[in-house]
Coordinates of C-alpha atoms and ligand atoms in Angstrom, one line a residue:
M853 CA 96.5 92.2 110.5
Q854 CA 97.0 95.3 108.5
L855 CA 96.4 95.0 104.7
V856 CA 98.3 96.9 102.1
S857 CA 96.0 95.4 99.5
E858 CA 93.6 92.3 99.8
D859 CA 96.6 89.9 99.5
I860 CA 99.6 92.0 100.7
I861 CA 99.9 92.0 104.4
Y862 CA 102.1 94.3 106.6
V863 CA 104.3 92.3 108.9
G864 CA 106.6 95.0 110.1
V865 CA 107.4 96.1 113.7
D866 CA 107.6 99.2 115.6
D867 CA 110.8 100.2 117.5
K868 CA 110.3 102.4 120.4
Q869 CA 113.2 101.2 122.4
I870 CA 116.0 102.4 120.0
D871 CA 118.3 105.0 121.4
L872 CA 120.1 106.0 118.1
F873 CA 119.2 105.0 114.5
E874 CA 122.3 103.9 112.7
G875 CA 124.2 104.6 115.8
M876 CA 123.8 108.3 115.3
Y877 CA 120.2 109.7 114.7
N878 CA 118.0 110.6 117.5
V879 CA 114.5 109.1 116.9
P880 CA 112.3 110.3 119.8
R881 CA 109.1 108.9 118.2
G882 CA 110.8 105.5 117.3
V883 CA 111.1 104.0 114.0
T884 CA 109.3 101.2 112.0
Y885 CA 111.1 98.3 110.2
N886 CA 108.6 97.3 107.6
S887 CA 108.2 93.9 106.0
Y888 CA 105.4 92.6 103.7
V889 CA 103.9 89.3 102.8
I890 CA 102.5 88.9 99.4
K891 CA 100.0 85.9 99.1
D892 CA 99.4 84.5 95.7
K893 CA 99.9 81.1 94.0
K894 CA 103.5 81.5 95.1
T895 CA 104.0 83.3 98.4
A896 CA 106.8 86.0 98.9
V897 CA 108.1 87.9 102.0
V898 CA 109.6 91.3 101.3
D899 CA 112.5 92.0 103.6
T900 CA 113.0 91.2 107.3
V901 CA 113.5 93.5 110.4
D902 CA 116.1 94.4 112.9
A903 CA 117.6 91.7 115.1
A904 CA 115.9 92.9 118.3
F905 CA 112.4 92.0 116.8
E906 CA 113.2 88.6 115.3
K907 CA 110.6 86.7 117.4
E908 CA 107.8 89.3 117.0
W909 CA 108.5 89.4 113.1
L910 CA 108.6 85.7 112.6
K911 CA 105.2 85.4 114.6
N912 CA 103.7 88.1 112.3
V913 CA 104.8 86.4 109.2
E914 CA 103.6 83.0 110.5
K915 CA 100.2 84.5 111.2
A916 CA 100.0 86.2 107.7
L917 CA 101.0 83.0 106.0
G918 CA 98.2 81.2 107.7
G919 CA 99.9 77.8 107.7
A920 CA 101.3 78.2 104.1
Q921 CA 105.1 77.8 103.5
P922 CA 106.7 81.0 102.0
D923 CA 108.3 80.3 98.4
Y924 CA 110.4 83.5 98.2
L925 CA 112.2 85.9 100.6
I926 CA 112.9 89.1 98.7
V927 CA 116.0 90.9 100.0
Q928 CA 115.8 94.6 98.7
H929 CA 118.6 95.8 101.0
M930 CA 121.2 94.2 103.2
E931 CA 121.5 96.8 105.9
P932 CA 120.8 95.0 109.2
D933 CA 117.7 97.0 110.1
H934 CA 116.1 94.9 107.3
S935 CA 118.3 91.9 106.7
A936 CA 119.2 90.8 110.4
C937 CA 116.6 88.0 110.5
I938 CA 117.3 86.3 107.2
A939 CA 119.3 83.5 108.7
A940 CA 116.5 82.8 111.4
F941 CA 114.0 82.9 108.5
V942 CA 115.8 80.4 106.4
K943 CA 116.3 78.1 109.3
K944 CA 112.7 78.2 109.9
Y945 CA 111.7 77.9 106.3
P946 CA 114.6 76.0 104.7
Q947 CA 112.8 75.4 101.4
V948 CA 112.4 79.1 100.8
T949 CA 114.4 80.8 97.8
V950 CA 116.2 83.9 98.7
V951 CA 115.9 86.4 95.9
G952 CA 118.6 89.1 95.5
N953 CA 121.2 90.3 93.1
K954 CA 124.8 89.6 93.0
S955 CA 125.9 92.2 95.5
T956 CA 123.0 91.1 97.9
F957 CA 124.5 87.6 98.0
V958 CA 128.1 89.0 98.5
M959 CA 126.9 91.0 101.5
L960 CA 124.6 88.2 102.8
E961 CA 127.6 85.9 103.0
E962 CA 129.6 88.7 104.7
F963 CA 127.0 89.0 107.3
F964 CA 126.0 85.3 107.8
G965 CA 128.6 83.2 106.4
K966 CA 128.8 81.2 103.2
D967 CA 126.4 78.6 104.2
V968 CA 123.3 80.7 104.7
A969 CA 120.5 80.1 102.1
D970 CA 121.0 77.1 99.8
N971 CA 118.3 78.2 97.5
R972 CA 119.0 81.4 95.7
M973 CA 117.7 83.4 92.8
V974 CA 120.0 86.0 91.4
V975 CA 118.1 88.7 89.4
N976 CA 119.3 91.4 87.2
D977 CA 118.0 95.1 87.0
G978 CA 114.8 94.7 85.2
G979 CA 114.4 91.1 86.0
E980 CA 111.0 89.7 86.7
L981 CA 109.3 87.1 89.0
S982 CA 105.7 85.9 88.7
L983 CA 103.8 84.8 91.8
G984 CA 100.7 84.1 89.9
K985 CA 98.5 87.1 89.9
H986 CA 101.4 89.4 91.1
E987 CA 104.1 90.1 88.4
L988 CA 107.1 91.5 90.1
K989 CA 109.9 93.6 88.5
F990 CA 113.2 94.3 90.2
V991 CA 114.4 97.9 89.7
F992 CA 118.0 98.4 90.9
A993 CA 118.5 101.6 93.1
P994 CA 122.1 101.6 94.0
M995 CA 123.3 103.9 96.6
V996 CA 119.8 104.6 97.8
H997 CA 121.5 104.1 99.9
W998 CA 123.8 101.0 99.6
P999 CA 125.1 99.6 96.4
E1000 CA 122.9 96.5 96.4
V1001 CA 119.6 98.1 96.9
M1002 CA 116.7 97.1 94.6
F1003 CA 113.1 98.1 94.5
T1004 CA 110.4 95.6 93.8
Y1005 CA 107.6 96.9 91.5
D1006 CA 104.3 95.0 91.4
K1007 CA 103.0 95.5 87.9
T1008 CA 99.7 94.1 88.8
L1009 CA 99.0 96.8 91.4
S1010 CA 101.3 99.6 90.2
L1011 CA 102.8 99.3 93.8
L1012 CA 106.4 99.9 94.5
F1013 CA 108.3 98.3 97.4
S1014 CA 110.8 101.1 97.7
A1015 CA 113.4 100.0 100.2
D1016 CA 114.7 103.0 102.3
A1017 CA 113.3 105.4 99.6
F1018 CA 110.3 107.4 100.9
G1019 CA 110.9 106.2 104.4
K1020 CA 110.8 108.4 107.5
F1021 CA 111.5 108.3 111.1
G1022 CA 108.8 107.6 113.6
A1023 CA 106.9 104.7 114.9
S1024 CA 103.5 103.7 113.4
D1025 CA 101.7 106.0 116.0
D1026 CA 103.7 108.9 115.0
D1027 CA 101.1 111.7 114.1
G1028 CA 103.7 114.3 113.0
G1029 CA 103.0 114.0 109.4
W1030 CA 105.4 112.7 106.7
T1031 CA 107.5 115.6 105.5
D1032 CA 109.6 116.7 108.4
E1033 CA 110.8 113.3 109.6
A1034 CA 111.1 112.0 106.0
R1035 CA 113.3 115.0 105.2
R1036 CA 115.5 114.6 108.4
Y1037 CA 115.7 110.8 107.3
Y1038 CA 116.5 111.6 103.6
I1039 CA 119.0 114.4 104.1
G1040 CA 120.7 112.7 106.9
I1041 CA 121.0 109.1 105.4
V1042 CA 120.7 109.5 101.6
G1043 CA 121.5 113.2 101.1
K1044 CA 124.9 112.5 99.6
Y1045 CA 123.4 110.5 96.9
G1046 CA 121.1 113.0 95.2
A1047 CA 122.3 112.0 91.7
Q1048 CA 121.6 108.3 92.3
V1049 CA 118.1 109.2 93.7
K1050 CA 117.5 111.4 90.7
G1051 CA 118.6 108.5 88.5
V1052 CA 116.2 106.0 90.0
L1053 CA 113.3 108.6 90.1
S1054 CA 113.8 109.0 86.3
K1055 CA 113.8 105.2 85.8
L1056 CA 110.6 105.0 87.8
S1057 CA 108.9 107.7 85.8
A1058 CA 108.2 105.0 83.1
Y1059 CA 106.1 103.0 85.6
P1060 CA 102.5 104.1 86.8
L1061 CA 102.6 104.2 90.6
T1062 CA 99.5 104.1 92.8
T1063 CA 101.2 102.9 96.1
V1064 CA 104.5 103.0 97.6
A1065 CA 105.4 100.7 100.3
P1066 CA 108.7 101.7 102.0
L1067 CA 110.8 100.0 104.5
H1068 CA 110.3 102.6 107.3
G1069 CA 107.1 104.7 107.9
P1070 CA 103.7 104.6 106.3
V1071 CA 102.5 103.1 102.9
L1072 CA 101.8 106.1 100.6
S1073 CA 99.2 106.6 98.0
G1074 CA 97.0 109.3 96.6
D1075 CA 98.0 113.0 97.5
A1076 CA 100.5 111.8 100.2
L1077 CA 102.3 109.9 97.5
A1078 CA 102.2 112.8 95.0
S1079 CA 103.5 115.2 97.6
A1080 CA 106.2 112.7 98.6
V1081 CA 107.4 112.3 95.0
Q1082 CA 107.6 116.2 94.7
S1083 CA 109.8 116.4 98.0
Y1084 CA 112.0 113.7 96.5
V1085 CA 112.4 115.6 93.2
K1086 CA 113.5 118.8 95.1
W1087 CA 115.7 116.9 97.7
S1088 CA 117.5 114.8 95.1
G1089 CA 118.1 118.1 93.0
Y1090 CA 119.5 119.9 96.2
E1091 CA 116.7 122.6 95.5
P1092 CA 115.8 124.6 98.5
E1093 CA 112.2 124.2 99.6
T1094 CA 111.7 127.4 101.5
D1095 CA 112.8 130.8 100.4
G1096 CA 114.1 132.1 103.7
T1097 CA 117.1 132.0 106.1
L1098 CA 118.3 129.5 108.5
I1099 CA 120.4 131.2 111.1
A1100 CA 122.6 128.4 112.8
Y1101 CA 124.5 129.7 115.8
T1102 CA 126.6 128.5 118.6
S1103 CA 127.2 130.8 121.6
V1104 CA 129.5 130.4 124.7
Y1105 CA 128.3 133.3 126.8
G1106 CA 125.2 134.6 124.9
H1107 CA 126.8 137.3 122.8
T1108 CA 126.6 135.3 119.5
K1109 CA 123.2 134.3 120.3
K1110 CA 122.4 137.9 120.8
A1111 CA 123.8 138.7 117.3
A1112 CA 121.9 135.7 115.7
L1113 CA 118.5 136.9 117.2
L1114 CA 119.3 140.6 116.0
L1115 CA 119.8 139.3 112.5
A1116 CA 116.7 137.2 112.7
E1117 CA 114.7 140.4 113.8
E1118 CA 116.2 142.5 111.1
L1119 CA 115.4 139.9 108.4
E1120 CA 111.8 139.3 109.8
S1121 CA 111.2 143.1 109.8
K1122 CA 111.9 142.8 106.0
G1123 CA 109.3 140.0 105.6
E1124 CA 111.9 137.2 105.3
Q1125 CA 111.0 133.7 106.6
V1126 CA 113.6 132.9 109.2
K1127 CA 114.5 129.9 111.6
V1128 CA 117.0 130.1 114.3
V1129 CA 118.8 127.0 115.6
D1130 CA 121.4 126.3 118.4
L1131 CA 123.9 124.0 116.9
A1132 CA 125.3 122.9 120.3
R1133 CA 121.7 122.1 121.7
D1134 CA 119.3 121.4 118.8
D1135 CA 119.2 118.0 117.2
W1136 CA 122.1 118.0 114.6
A1137 CA 120.3 116.0 112.0
E1138 CA 117.3 118.4 112.1
C1139 CA 119.8 121.4 111.8
V1140 CA 121.2 119.8 108.7
A1141 CA 117.9 119.0 107.2
Q1142 CA 116.8 122.7 107.8
A1143 CA 120.0 124.0 106.1
F1144 CA 119.0 121.9 103.0
R1145 CA 115.4 123.2 103.3
Y1146 CA 116.0 127.0 103.5
S1147 CA 117.5 128.8 100.5
K1148 CA 119.9 130.9 102.7
L1149 CA 122.1 129.9 105.5
V1150 CA 124.0 132.1 108.1
I1151 CA 126.4 130.4 110.5
A1152 CA 127.2 132.5 113.6
T1153 CA 129.9 131.2 115.7
T1154 CA 133.2 131.7 117.6
T1155 CA 136.8 130.7 117.2
Y1156 CA 137.8 128.0 119.6
N1157 CA 141.3 126.4 120.0
A1158 CA 142.3 128.4 116.9
E1159 CA 139.5 126.5 115.0
I1160 CA 135.8 126.8 114.4
F1161 CA 133.7 126.1 117.6
P1162 CA 133.3 122.4 117.5
A1163 CA 129.4 122.2 116.9
A1164 CA 129.7 124.6 114.1
R1165 CA 132.6 122.8 112.5
E1166 CA 130.8 119.4 112.7
F1167 CA 127.6 121.1 111.3
I1168 CA 129.6 122.4 108.2
D1169 CA 131.3 118.9 107.8
R1170 CA 128.1 117.2 107.8
L1171 CA 126.6 119.6 105.1
V1172 CA 129.8 119.1 103.0
E1173 CA 129.7 115.4 103.1
R1174 CA 126.0 115.5 102.0
N1175 CA 127.0 117.5 99.0
Y1176 CA 125.3 120.8 100.1
Q1177 CA 124.9 122.9 97.1
N1178 CA 122.7 125.6 95.4
H1179 CA 122.4 127.8 98.6
T1180 CA 123.5 131.2 99.7
V1181 CA 125.9 131.2 102.7
A1182 CA 126.9 133.9 105.1
F1183 CA 129.1 134.0 108.2
V1184 CA 128.9 135.9 111.5
E1185 CA 132.3 135.6 113.2
N1186 CA 132.8 136.3 117.1
G1187 CA 136.2 136.4 118.6
T1188 CA 137.9 138.2 121.6
W1189 CA 141.4 137.9 120.8
A1190 CA 142.4 136.0 117.6
P1191 CA 139.2 135.3 115.5
V1192 CA 139.9 133.0 112.6
C1193 CA 136.6 131.1 112.2
A1194 CA 135.1 133.0 109.3
K1195 CA 138.0 132.3 107.1
Q1196 CA 138.1 128.7 108.2
M1197 CA 134.4 128.1 107.7
R1198 CA 134.5 129.6 104.1
A1199 CA 137.5 127.2 103.5
R1200 CA 135.5 124.3 104.8
F1201 CA 132.8 124.8 102.2
E1202 CA 135.3 125.0 99.3
K1203 CA 134.4 121.4 98.0
C1204 CA 130.8 122.4 97.7
K1205 CA 129.3 123.2 94.3
N1206 CA 127.3 126.3 93.5
L1207 CA 127.3 128.1 96.7
T1208 CA 127.0 131.9 96.8
F1209 CA 128.6 133.7 99.5
A1210 CA 127.4 136.9 101.0
Q1211 CA 129.6 139.8 100.5
T1212 CA 128.8 141.2 103.8
E1213 CA 131.2 140.2 106.7
V1214 CA 130.0 140.4 110.4
K1215 CA 132.9 140.6 112.7
I1216 CA 132.1 140.8 116.5
R1217 CA 134.7 141.5 119.0
A1218 CA 133.4 139.7 122.1
A1219 CA 130.1 141.7 122.3
L1220 CA 127.9 143.5 119.8
N1221 CA 128.7 147.3 119.3
A1222 CA 127.5 150.0 117.0
E1223 CA 129.9 148.8 114.3
S1224 CA 128.9 145.1 114.4
E1225 CA 125.2 146.1 114.7
A1226 CA 125.5 148.0 111.4
Q1227 CA 127.1 144.9 109.8
I1228 CA 124.3 142.8 110.9
K1229 CA 121.8 145.3 109.4
A1230 CA 123.8 145.4 106.1
L1231 CA 123.9 141.5 106.1
A1232 CA 120.1 141.5 106.5
A1233 CA 119.6 144.0 103.7
E1234 CA 122.0 141.8 101.5
L1235 CA 120.3 138.5 102.2
N1236 CA 116.9 140.2 101.6
S1237 CA 117.9 141.7 98.2
L1238 CA 119.0 138.2 97.1
G1239 CA 115.4 136.8 97.0
K1240 CA 115.5 133.0 96.8
Ligands
FEO1462 FE1 116.7 101.3 106.5 FE2 119.5 101.6 104.7 O1 118.4 100.9 106.0

């Protein structure tokens, strides 16, 4: 059994069979659903797991309890990747008290019906629960990323059970590090709610933190925790992490790709850090995360059905719905007979706050020529002159 501390036992599971997380995110290295048992005078289980792992999880919990009966099931988040096994748990341990807030129990009944869980403890923000040695405090974290979410702070260990916050994609054997898959997870799933994440980070600043135990990914402490908190401060403030340019293109016959690569070459020759992605082929959530990461974004695409080429249009919508802001944006438009996509792209970004649009417009008619190549060089010079 994996220990988080001498009396906190990890009882989560790895999901390596999943095709799409939340029905939309590719997770080629799987994902974990974390759950924890706190053994004390009173015993608490923190969250459950996805329905596909009910048996495995119940077995893990039984083993961790070592014959004891659980006193509390703390429900930090009602999204089914964590809550799906509540009814089965209550059926197995009918004396258990389910701990949640008012909104938790509304959702609990929506998912499982009115009769689930006779024994309930409704807690308020800042409410406390003593297990004996472990003194727990509940810190509400609405919209991180559902309205009922609450964190559980173990005052005895300065340990925070952080629900989805600080989580990442990747099963427990994923050796790709924390940042990239945590960024893709955060921007994709919680990106829209930066203000709420900032709010809860500010609430947490009053609490000493030595360990964070999220509902996905590894338990964090030491330098890894400090670095994760720094990332969350940046991400929740929509601050770019990297001074450089993301060039996101679509290309039907290769001409727009050629323009994107020429722009990348020009920028690199000026010492700019550049990343190029193909919006039709590369993972969409990674493209979106990289757009938040880099300080400047260039979208190079074509007109299609008198609209923006679909993969580029979806990409912009995904940025806008996640409150994309504080970045510089430029467009490279390609069209053979009636190009309209540059105008439409700009219009689609109108709801975004604090975007700076490049002055230089690049217009390609079908294929690059001397005029459009000169525009690309001018755009590279302008982007380079903007710095971060
Ligand atoms: Fe991991 Fe919002 O559920």
